[in-house]
Short mmCIF file of C-alpha atoms in Angstrom, two decimals:
data_model
loop_
_atom_site.label_atom_id
_atom_site.label_comp_id
_atom_site.label_asym_id
_atom_site.label_seq_id
_atom_site.Cartn_x
_atom_site.Cartn_y
_atom_site.Cartn_z
CA MET A 33 61.70 -6.93 -18.96
CA ILE A 34 59.36 -9.21 -17.08
CA LYS A 35 58.84 -6.48 -14.46
CA ILE A 36 57.97 -3.93 -17.17
CA LYS A 37 55.40 -6.30 -18.74
CA PHE A 38 53.83 -6.97 -15.39
CA PHE A 39 53.67 -3.23 -14.66
CA LEU A 40 51.97 -2.52 -18.00
CA LEU A 41 49.51 -5.38 -17.46
CA THR A 42 48.61 -3.93 -14.05
CA ILE A 43 47.88 -0.50 -15.56
CA LEU A 44 45.75 -2.07 -18.30
CA VAL A 45 43.62 -4.02 -15.77
CA ALA A 46 43.15 -0.95 -13.57
CA PHE A 47 42.09 1.14 -16.62
CA CYS A 48 39.52 -1.42 -17.73
CA CYS A 49 38.01 -1.67 -14.30
CA CYS A 50 37.79 2.09 -13.72
CA LYS A 51 36.52 3.09 -17.18
CA ASN A 52 32.96 2.21 -16.16
CA ASN A 53 32.28 2.44 -12.42
CA GLN A 54 29.51 -0.16 -12.72
CA SER A 55 31.97 -2.77 -13.85
CA VAL A 56 34.06 -2.55 -10.69
CA VAL A 57 33.81 -5.89 -8.92
CA GLU A 58 33.47 -5.59 -5.15
CA THR A 59 32.31 -8.27 -2.80
CA ASN A 60 29.81 -7.82 -0.08
CA PRO A 61 31.48 -8.09 3.34
CA LYS A 62 28.94 -10.68 4.43
CA ASN A 63 28.31 -12.55 1.17
CA SER A 64 30.30 -13.74 -1.81
CA HIS A 65 28.12 -12.41 -4.60
CA LYS A 66 29.32 -9.60 -6.86
CA VAL A 67 28.08 -6.00 -6.81
CA GLU A 68 26.51 -6.52 -10.27
CA ASP A 69 24.15 -9.06 -8.70
CA ARG A 70 22.59 -6.33 -6.59
CA PRO A 71 20.92 -3.16 -7.90
CA ASN A 72 21.50 0.41 -6.93
CA PHE A 73 18.46 2.22 -5.48
CA PHE A 74 17.18 5.68 -6.39
CA PHE A 75 14.17 6.91 -4.44
CA TYR A 76 12.84 10.28 -5.57
CA LEU A 77 10.28 11.63 -3.07
CA ALA A 78 8.00 14.62 -3.77
CA ASP A 79 6.37 16.50 -0.92
CA ASP A 80 2.60 17.13 -0.50
CA GLN A 81 1.29 16.01 -3.91
CA ASP A 82 -2.03 14.19 -4.42
CA GLN A 83 -1.91 10.84 -6.15
CA LEU A 84 -4.47 12.11 -8.68
CA ASP A 85 -2.40 15.20 -9.56
CA TYR A 86 -0.33 13.41 -12.23
CA GLY A 87 -1.07 12.82 -15.87
CA CYS A 88 -0.44 9.08 -15.43
CA TYR A 89 -2.98 8.98 -12.59
CA GLY A 90 -5.74 10.82 -14.48
CA ASN A 91 -5.17 14.57 -14.28
CA PRO A 92 -5.22 15.87 -17.88
CA LYS A 93 -4.15 19.43 -16.98
CA VAL A 94 -1.17 19.13 -14.73
CA ASN A 95 2.37 18.93 -16.27
CA THR A 96 4.09 15.83 -14.88
CA SER A 97 5.73 14.72 -18.14
CA ASN A 98 8.82 13.17 -16.56
CA VAL A 99 6.79 11.20 -14.01
CA ASP A 100 4.49 10.08 -16.81
CA GLU A 101 7.42 8.92 -18.92
CA LEU A 102 8.83 7.02 -15.93
CA ALA A 103 5.44 5.24 -15.64
CA LYS A 104 5.68 4.22 -19.30
CA GLN A 105 9.12 2.79 -18.65
CA GLY A 106 8.09 0.95 -15.49
CA MET A 107 5.26 -0.07 -13.16
CA ARG A 108 2.60 2.21 -11.77
CA PHE A 109 1.04 1.23 -8.43
CA THR A 110 -2.57 2.21 -7.69
CA ASN A 111 -3.02 1.01 -4.11
CA PHE A 112 0.12 2.27 -2.37
CA TYR A 113 -0.33 3.98 1.01
CA THR A 114 1.43 5.90 3.66
CA ALA A 115 0.30 5.04 7.17
CA GLN A 116 0.26 8.70 8.12
CA ALA A 117 -0.43 11.69 5.88
CA ILE A 118 2.29 14.04 7.08
CA CYS A 119 5.96 14.66 6.36
CA ALA A 120 8.19 13.20 9.11
CA PRO A 121 6.04 10.16 9.84
CA ALA A 122 5.81 9.27 6.15
CA ARG A 123 9.60 9.41 5.73
CA SER A 124 10.25 7.49 8.90
CA GLN A 125 8.12 4.63 7.63
CA ILE A 126 10.15 4.43 4.43
CA PHE A 127 13.46 4.52 6.24
CA THR A 128 12.57 2.03 9.03
CA GLY A 129 10.02 -0.34 7.52
CA MET A 130 7.90 0.21 10.65
CA TYR A 131 4.56 1.79 11.33
CA PRO A 132 4.62 5.14 13.17
CA MET A 133 3.69 3.86 16.61
CA LYS A 134 6.50 1.29 16.56
CA ASN A 135 9.23 3.49 15.15
CA GLY A 136 8.19 6.38 17.44
CA CYS A 137 7.56 9.08 14.86
CA MET A 138 3.75 9.10 15.26
CA ALA A 139 3.39 12.91 15.12
CA ASN A 140 5.10 15.42 12.94
CA HIS A 141 8.48 16.79 14.04
CA LEU A 142 9.17 13.84 16.34
CA PRO A 143 12.27 11.61 16.26
CA VAL A 144 12.19 7.87 15.89
CA LYS A 145 13.34 5.68 18.78
CA GLU A 146 17.12 5.57 19.15
CA ASN A 147 17.41 1.78 19.42
CA ILE A 148 15.92 0.84 16.09
CA SER A 149 17.60 -0.15 12.81
CA SER A 150 17.06 1.89 9.69
CA VAL A 151 17.83 1.62 5.99
CA VAL A 152 21.15 3.30 6.72
CA ASN A 153 22.78 0.73 8.97
CA LEU A 154 21.02 -2.23 7.32
CA LEU A 155 22.26 -1.45 3.82
CA LYS A 156 25.64 -0.13 5.02
CA ALA A 157 26.18 -3.60 6.52
CA GLU A 158 25.71 -5.02 3.02
CA GLY A 159 28.41 -2.77 1.53
CA TYR A 160 26.11 0.02 0.28
CA ASP A 161 26.47 3.75 0.49
CA VAL A 162 23.19 5.22 1.86
CA VAL A 163 22.78 8.85 0.79
CA LEU A 164 20.18 11.49 1.48
CA ALA A 165 19.98 14.53 -0.86
CA GLY A 166 17.39 17.24 -0.22
CA LYS A 167 14.80 17.57 2.56
CA ASN A 168 15.74 15.70 5.76
CA HIS A 169 12.93 15.94 8.35
CA VAL A 170 13.96 12.78 10.25
CA ALA A 171 15.84 12.29 13.49
CA PRO A 172 17.92 11.33 15.41
CA ASN A 173 21.25 11.40 13.59
CA SER A 174 22.35 8.30 15.43
CA VAL A 175 19.70 6.32 13.56
CA PHE A 176 20.01 8.25 10.28
CA ASN A 177 23.77 8.35 9.98
CA TRP A 178 23.89 8.78 6.21
CA THR A 179 27.05 8.00 4.26
CA HIS A 180 26.56 11.43 2.74
CA TYR A 181 23.92 14.09 3.42
CA PHE A 182 23.52 16.77 0.77
CA GLU A 183 21.30 19.48 2.10
CA SER A 184 18.70 21.34 0.05
CA ILE A 185 19.86 24.68 -1.30
CA ASP A 186 18.06 27.60 0.46
CA HIS A 187 15.75 25.01 2.02
CA ARG A 188 14.11 24.70 -1.40
CA TYR A 189 16.13 23.32 -4.30
CA LEU A 190 17.84 19.99 -4.86
CA PRO A 191 21.69 20.05 -4.52
CA PHE A 192 22.30 18.99 -8.17
CA LYS A 193 26.06 19.58 -8.23
CA LYS A 194 26.67 17.39 -5.18
CA ILE A 195 24.36 14.65 -6.48
CA GLU A 196 26.07 14.67 -9.87
CA SER A 197 29.53 14.63 -8.34
CA TYR A 198 28.58 11.67 -6.21
CA LEU A 199 27.06 9.72 -9.18
CA ALA A 200 30.09 10.46 -11.30
CA ASN A 201 32.55 9.06 -8.77
CA VAL A 202 30.77 6.31 -6.84
CA LYS A 203 32.57 3.00 -6.89
CA LYS A 204 30.26 0.82 -4.85
CA PRO A 205 26.58 -0.08 -4.71
CA PHE A 206 24.45 2.69 -3.38
CA CYS A 207 21.00 3.73 -2.21
CA ILE A 208 20.21 7.45 -2.68
CA PHE A 209 17.06 9.13 -1.46
CA ILE A 210 16.46 12.33 -3.40
CA THR A 211 13.84 14.20 -1.31
CA SER A 212 12.35 17.26 -2.90
CA ASP A 213 10.89 20.24 -1.03
CA TYR A 214 8.35 20.58 -3.89
CA PRO A 215 5.46 20.99 -4.43
CA HIS A 216 5.08 21.81 -0.71
CA GLY A 217 4.41 25.47 -0.09
CA PRO A 218 5.16 28.30 -0.08
CA TYR A 219 3.27 28.66 -3.36
CA PRO A 220 4.39 31.38 -5.77
CA LYS A 221 1.91 34.25 -6.39
CA ILE A 222 2.94 34.36 -10.01
CA SER A 223 2.15 31.21 -11.92
CA GLN A 224 1.81 30.26 -15.60
CA TYR A 225 -1.47 28.57 -14.59
CA SER A 226 -4.83 30.28 -14.14
CA LYS A 227 -7.74 29.15 -12.06
CA ALA A 228 -9.37 27.80 -15.21
CA ASP A 229 -6.41 25.47 -15.68
CA ILE A 230 -6.97 23.58 -12.44
CA PHE A 231 -8.44 20.12 -12.73
CA ARG A 232 -11.24 19.54 -10.23
CA LEU A 233 -10.40 16.45 -8.23
CA PRO A 234 -13.34 14.11 -7.53
CA TYR A 235 -13.04 14.37 -3.73
CA TYR A 236 -12.77 18.18 -3.69
CA LYS A 237 -16.01 19.51 -2.20
CA GLY A 238 -15.49 23.27 -2.16
CA GLU A 239 -14.46 25.93 -4.63
CA THR A 240 -11.10 25.55 -6.33
CA LYS A 241 -8.65 27.55 -4.25
CA ASN A 242 -6.57 30.24 -5.85
CA ARG A 243 -3.43 28.86 -4.26
CA ARG A 244 -3.72 25.77 -6.42
CA THR A 245 -2.32 27.78 -9.31
CA GLY A 246 0.85 28.12 -7.27
CA TYR A 247 0.65 24.45 -6.34
CA TYR A 248 0.55 23.54 -10.04
CA GLN A 249 3.57 25.81 -10.67
CA ASN A 250 5.45 23.96 -7.92
CA ILE A 251 4.51 20.64 -9.47
CA LEU A 252 5.91 21.82 -12.82
CA ASP A 253 9.12 23.02 -11.17
CA ASP A 254 9.52 19.69 -9.44
CA ASN A 255 8.92 17.84 -12.70
CA ILE A 256 11.88 19.79 -14.14
CA GLN A 257 14.04 18.75 -11.18
CA LEU A 258 13.09 15.08 -11.65
CA GLY A 259 14.08 15.38 -15.34
CA LYS A 260 17.55 16.56 -14.37
CA ILE A 261 18.00 13.61 -12.02
CA LEU A 262 16.86 11.12 -14.70
CA ASN A 263 19.34 12.66 -17.16
CA MET A 264 22.13 12.15 -14.61
CA VAL A 265 21.15 8.47 -14.21
CA ASP A 266 21.55 7.96 -17.97
CA THR A 267 24.65 10.16 -18.30
CA TYR A 268 26.57 8.02 -15.83
CA GLY A 269 25.33 4.70 -17.14
CA LEU A 270 23.28 3.84 -14.06
CA ARG A 271 19.90 3.06 -15.58
CA ASP A 272 20.21 -0.65 -16.26
CA ASN A 273 21.43 -1.69 -12.81
CA SER A 274 19.22 0.59 -10.73
CA ILE A 275 15.75 0.40 -9.24
CA PHE A 276 14.37 3.91 -9.66
CA ILE A 277 11.34 4.78 -7.54
CA TYR A 278 9.19 7.87 -7.69
CA ALA A 279 6.67 8.64 -4.96
CA ALA A 280 5.14 11.50 -2.95
CA ASP A 281 5.05 11.39 0.82
CA HIS A 282 1.30 12.01 1.05
CA GLY A 283 -1.55 13.95 -0.55
CA ILE A 284 -2.02 17.65 0.20
CA SER A 285 -5.80 17.42 -0.02
CA GLY A 286 -6.00 14.96 2.84
CA LYS A 287 -2.97 16.08 4.86
CA TYR A 288 -3.16 15.22 8.64
CA GLY A 289 -6.16 12.86 8.21
CA LEU A 290 -7.09 9.32 7.20
CA ASN A 291 -9.06 9.92 4.03
CA GLU A 292 -7.95 8.32 0.80
CA GLU A 293 -6.72 11.59 -0.73
CA GLY A 294 -4.20 11.92 2.10
CA LEU A 295 -3.03 8.32 2.56
CA LYS A 296 -2.97 7.04 -1.01
CA VAL A 297 0.26 7.99 -2.75
CA PRO A 298 1.70 7.82 -6.27
CA PHE A 299 4.29 5.11 -6.55
CA ILE A 300 6.19 4.19 -9.74
CA VAL A 301 9.09 1.77 -10.19
CA ARG A 302 11.47 1.44 -13.14
CA TRP A 303 13.88 -1.47 -13.20
CA PRO A 304 15.02 -2.29 -16.74
CA LYS A 305 14.80 -6.00 -17.78
CA ILE A 306 12.98 -6.86 -14.51
CA VAL A 307 9.92 -4.58 -14.32
CA LYS A 308 7.59 -4.80 -17.27
CA PRO A 309 7.30 -1.40 -18.99
CA ASN A 310 3.97 0.50 -18.98
CA SER A 311 2.47 -1.96 -16.47
CA THR A 312 0.03 -1.37 -13.59
CA ASN A 313 -0.03 -3.07 -10.20
CA TYR A 314 -3.12 -3.10 -7.97
CA THR A 315 -1.56 -4.82 -4.94
CA LEU A 316 -2.34 -3.30 -1.52
CA LEU A 317 0.98 -1.95 -0.25
CA SER A 318 2.39 0.55 2.20
CA PHE A 319 5.55 2.62 2.73
CA ILE A 320 6.65 0.10 5.39
CA ASP A 321 7.19 -2.35 2.51
CA VAL A 322 9.94 -0.32 0.83
CA LEU A 323 12.81 -1.23 3.16
CA PRO A 324 12.27 -5.02 3.13
CA THR A 325 11.98 -4.90 -0.67
CA PHE A 326 15.35 -3.10 -0.89
CA LEU A 327 16.85 -5.65 1.51
CA GLU A 328 15.62 -8.61 -0.51
CA ALA A 329 16.82 -7.07 -3.77
CA ALA A 330 20.24 -6.55 -2.10
CA LYS A 331 20.21 -10.24 -1.00
CA ALA A 332 20.23 -9.20 2.63
CA GLU A 333 18.39 -10.63 5.57
CA ILE A 334 15.11 -8.88 6.56
CA PRO A 335 14.92 -8.24 10.32
CA LYS A 336 11.90 -9.74 12.00
CA SER A 337 11.29 -6.42 13.81
CA ILE A 338 10.20 -4.79 10.51
CA ASP A 339 6.47 -4.43 10.00
CA GLY A 340 6.66 -4.35 6.25
CA LYS A 341 6.90 -7.15 3.68
CA SER A 342 8.93 -7.32 0.49
CA PHE A 343 7.00 -6.83 -2.74
CA LEU A 344 9.99 -7.83 -4.90
CA LYS A 345 7.92 -10.61 -6.48
CA ASN A 346 5.36 -7.99 -7.57
CA LEU A 347 8.12 -6.08 -9.37
CA LYS A 348 8.91 -9.27 -11.23
CA GLY A 349 5.32 -9.73 -12.40
CA ASN A 350 3.70 -11.74 -9.64
CA THR A 351 0.18 -10.43 -8.84
CA GLU A 352 -0.23 -12.12 -5.43
CA GLU A 353 -1.35 -9.90 -2.58
CA ILE A 354 1.20 -9.04 0.09
CA HIS A 355 -1.20 -7.86 2.90
CA ASP A 356 -4.70 -8.74 3.91
CA HIS A 357 -4.88 -5.43 5.77
CA ILE A 358 -2.92 -2.21 6.05
CA PHE A 359 -3.22 0.37 8.81
CA GLY A 360 -2.88 4.07 9.45
CA ILE A 361 -2.97 6.72 12.13
CA ALA A 362 -3.68 10.43 12.40
CA THR A 363 -2.26 12.66 15.12
CA LYS A 364 -3.29 16.30 15.13
CA GLN A 365 -0.97 17.28 17.94
CA ASN A 366 2.40 18.93 17.28
CA ILE A 367 1.16 20.52 14.02
CA GLN A 368 0.33 24.17 13.37
CA ASN A 369 -3.40 23.93 14.15
CA CYS A 370 -2.82 21.47 16.95
CA LYS A 371 -5.72 19.64 18.66
CA VAL A 372 -6.27 16.47 20.67
CA PHE A 373 -8.00 14.24 18.11
CA PRO A 374 -6.24 10.94 17.51
CA SER A 375 -7.57 8.49 14.90
CA ARG A 376 -6.71 4.99 13.66
CA MET A 377 -7.52 3.14 10.44
CA ALA A 378 -7.67 -0.43 9.10
CA ARG A 379 -8.13 -1.15 5.42
CA GLY A 380 -8.83 -4.48 3.76
CA LYS A 381 -9.22 -5.31 0.09
CA ARG A 382 -12.51 -3.47 -0.15
CA PHE A 383 -13.61 -1.93 3.14
CA LYS A 384 -12.02 0.64 5.37
CA LEU A 385 -12.67 1.47 9.04
CA ILE A 386 -11.67 4.71 10.74
CA ARG A 387 -12.07 5.21 14.48
CA ASN A 388 -11.84 8.73 15.93
CA TYR A 389 -11.01 8.32 19.58
CA ASN A 390 -11.95 11.85 20.71
CA ALA A 391 -15.08 12.36 18.66
CA MET A 392 -17.86 14.39 20.31
CA GLU A 393 -19.98 11.30 21.01
CA VAL A 394 -17.22 9.69 23.14
CA SER A 395 -15.20 12.67 24.43
CA GLN A 396 -16.88 12.73 27.86
CA SER A 397 -15.53 9.24 28.58
CA ASN A 398 -11.96 10.55 27.85
CA LEU A 399 -11.97 13.06 30.71
CA GLY A 400 -9.90 12.38 33.82
CA LYS A 401 -8.98 14.12 37.10
CA ASN A 402 -6.79 16.85 35.62
CA ALA A 403 -9.10 19.85 34.91
CA ILE A 404 -6.68 21.64 32.55
CA VAL A 405 -5.99 18.53 30.49
CA ASN A 406 -9.76 17.97 30.31
CA GLU A 407 -10.20 21.40 28.75
CA PHE A 408 -7.78 20.58 25.96
CA ILE A 409 -9.50 17.21 25.42
CA LYS A 410 -12.85 19.08 25.08
CA LEU A 411 -11.28 21.67 22.73
CA GLY A 412 -10.07 18.80 20.54
CA SER A 413 -13.46 17.15 20.16
CA GLU A 414 -15.26 20.43 19.72
CA SER A 415 -12.94 21.29 16.82
CA PHE A 416 -14.32 18.37 14.76
CA PRO A 417 -18.03 18.34 15.64
CA ASN A 418 -19.17 16.56 12.46
CA ILE A 419 -16.70 13.69 12.59
CA PRO A 420 -18.23 10.55 14.15
CA TYR A 421 -16.57 8.01 16.35
CA GLU A 422 -16.59 5.34 13.63
CA GLU A 423 -16.50 5.54 9.86
CA LEU A 424 -16.87 2.62 7.47
CA TYR A 425 -16.46 2.87 3.69
CA ASP A 426 -16.88 0.56 0.78
CA LEU A 427 -13.94 1.70 -1.32
CA LYS A 428 -15.08 -0.29 -4.36
CA GLU A 429 -18.39 1.54 -4.59
CA ASP A 430 -17.30 4.72 -2.79
CA PRO A 431 -13.61 5.37 -3.43
CA TYR A 432 -13.75 8.97 -2.19
CA GLN A 433 -15.44 8.21 1.13
CA ASN A 434 -18.76 9.99 0.69
CA LYS A 435 -21.08 7.50 2.40
CA ASN A 436 -20.37 6.37 5.97
CA LEU A 437 -21.74 2.82 6.47
CA ALA A 438 -20.75 2.46 10.14
CA LEU A 439 -24.35 2.55 11.36
CA ASP A 440 -25.76 0.36 8.63
CA SER A 441 -26.52 -3.08 10.04
CA LYS A 442 -25.99 -4.66 6.57
CA TYR A 443 -22.27 -4.07 7.06
CA GLU A 444 -21.97 -5.25 10.62
CA PHE A 445 -19.73 -8.21 9.64
CA GLU A 446 -17.33 -6.00 7.69
CA LYS A 447 -17.12 -3.49 10.50
CA ASN A 448 -16.58 -6.11 13.19
CA THR A 449 -13.90 -7.83 11.15
CA LEU A 450 -11.96 -4.61 10.63
CA SER A 451 -12.52 -3.60 14.22
CA GLU A 452 -10.87 -6.81 15.45
CA GLU A 453 -7.97 -6.40 12.98
CA LEU A 454 -7.48 -2.81 14.16
CA SER A 455 -7.51 -3.75 17.82
CA ASN A 456 -5.02 -6.57 17.33
CA TRP A 457 -2.70 -4.28 15.37
CA MET A 458 -2.85 -1.55 18.01
CA ILE A 459 -1.97 -4.08 20.73
CA ALA A 460 0.95 -5.38 18.65
CA GLN A 461 2.14 -1.83 18.04
CA LYS A 462 1.87 -1.04 21.77
CA ASP A 463 -0.34 1.89 20.83
CA PHE A 464 -0.83 4.20 23.81
CA LEU A 465 -4.53 4.52 23.05
CA ILE A 466 -4.93 0.99 24.28
CA THR A 467 -3.79 1.84 27.82
CA GLU A 468 -4.03 5.64 28.14
CA LYS A 469 -7.32 7.47 28.47
CA MET A 470 -6.64 10.39 26.13
CA PRO A 471 -2.95 11.26 26.27
CA LEU A 472 -1.36 14.60 25.53
CA ILE A 473 1.75 14.30 23.36
CA LYS A 474 4.79 16.31 24.50
CA PRO A 475 5.35 19.03 21.86
CA THR A 476 8.60 19.66 20.07
CA LEU A 477 7.30 22.56 17.95
CA HIS A 478 3.61 23.42 18.36
CA PRO A 479 2.36 23.37 21.99
CA LEU A 480 -1.35 23.01 22.59
CA ASP A 481 -1.45 25.86 25.08
CA ILE A 482 0.58 28.54 23.22
CA PRO A 483 -1.41 30.75 20.78
CA SER A 484 -0.12 31.32 17.27
CA LYS A 485 -1.48 32.47 13.93
CA TRP A 486 -2.74 28.94 13.43
CA ASN A 487 -3.69 27.95 16.97
CA VAL A 488 -6.36 29.82 18.97
CA VAL A 489 -6.12 29.20 22.71
CA PRO A 490 -8.58 30.58 25.27
CA LYS A 491 -6.86 33.18 27.46
CA GLU A 492 -7.49 31.21 30.63
CA LEU A 493 -5.66 28.17 29.17
CA GLU A 494 -2.57 29.94 27.76
CA GLY A 495 0.62 28.40 29.18
CA LYS A 496 -1.24 26.18 31.60
CA LEU A 497 0.21 22.84 30.61
CA HIS A 498 3.25 21.43 32.41
CA GLN A 499 5.68 18.58 31.84
CA GLU A 500 3.76 16.20 34.06
CA ASP A 501 0.58 16.75 31.99
CA TYR A 502 2.15 15.03 28.99
CA MET A 503 2.55 11.34 28.33
CA ASN A 504 6.07 9.99 28.93
CA LEU A 505 7.61 9.13 25.54
CA HIS A 506 10.99 8.20 24.08
CA TYR A 507 12.17 11.77 23.34
#
């Protein structure tokens, strides 16, 4: 009789624990706190969408209803940046907490260094699943060894069935990155939007392009995808114990460059009972700060090798600044229209300095003994004849970078201050521009000397570059 009672009691306890997967008590292998003390993490990442192309960021015509609702439920950040306005480098910052030069993915389609830690192994060590669902675009697999990887369907759509199955059955704390292929092109030729529906962004100088009607359609389609994910979160009772982040990897209008429209990203955080609903945060932050914030929220140690800083206190209502300066890079090699034209950026609270290291006014000093390499260096500078060596902007008075103050003596102090910060950062990052004259980056996808529909190469330079002409890197 005693054995029967014990058996029935065991079944009752098991049933109570499994009825709601959030009530399962597991202990961290390193710490004694319960799973309930640590949140789950959802990070939804859109692809190629300007910060201003959201209702909650000021566009009255675009349909981003689910993002807008998320902003009402949480905190909207206005000064959140990527350090590089392109796909793989943006993602690599989020996953490693390091700037592009340090993690190694400082041009598109490049892997990070094999010896670094990422969100995967750091959170796995704390008892978390770390899942990627959707667009990958990071390498190598040894660094990004996801607990589960659910590929996009037809390289386009989120794998909803696999995501839902995972959320329905997960029994441990988790971090899931849901990485959309939208609104990145291709853009549909048929759209419910007309050219008259397109909101003119304040930094857009030319005519509204017809393709933006397809861009708006892709935004709408992605908004629908986000709605499905948010419904899953609620369906499986995951809202209250989860930090849900929405962001885009960079802006399409400033892709590849260092202007605000490329580097400044939308960033929204919902965390019930912790983050104040319908709040706005103006703190200067960067994608490198995501990983340390996750680690602090998970009660884990933050490695000293990480460049970023946790902004957990900001989520809890503290308005203190995290950084005095943030930094960025632009690398136009290994992209479709590839050119030798590297740039670096330092931004403080108000002023921003950009330095273009192969601008026309300095390109002659970049030439060396290799005649073929010199030709590609000259092609790079000649492709951007109107971009000066230095650019300085007062972002308070000129948020869309229309007036370059670099040659104005009234701002010499601001320029010198940012110049020193930039130089110190480049040295700390072991930036190759500190020691190399004007290096060529070994291509993985778009060679400088091979013509394509995007890249025009003079006949006499086709196929003229060799392995020894490129800088020696980690891949």
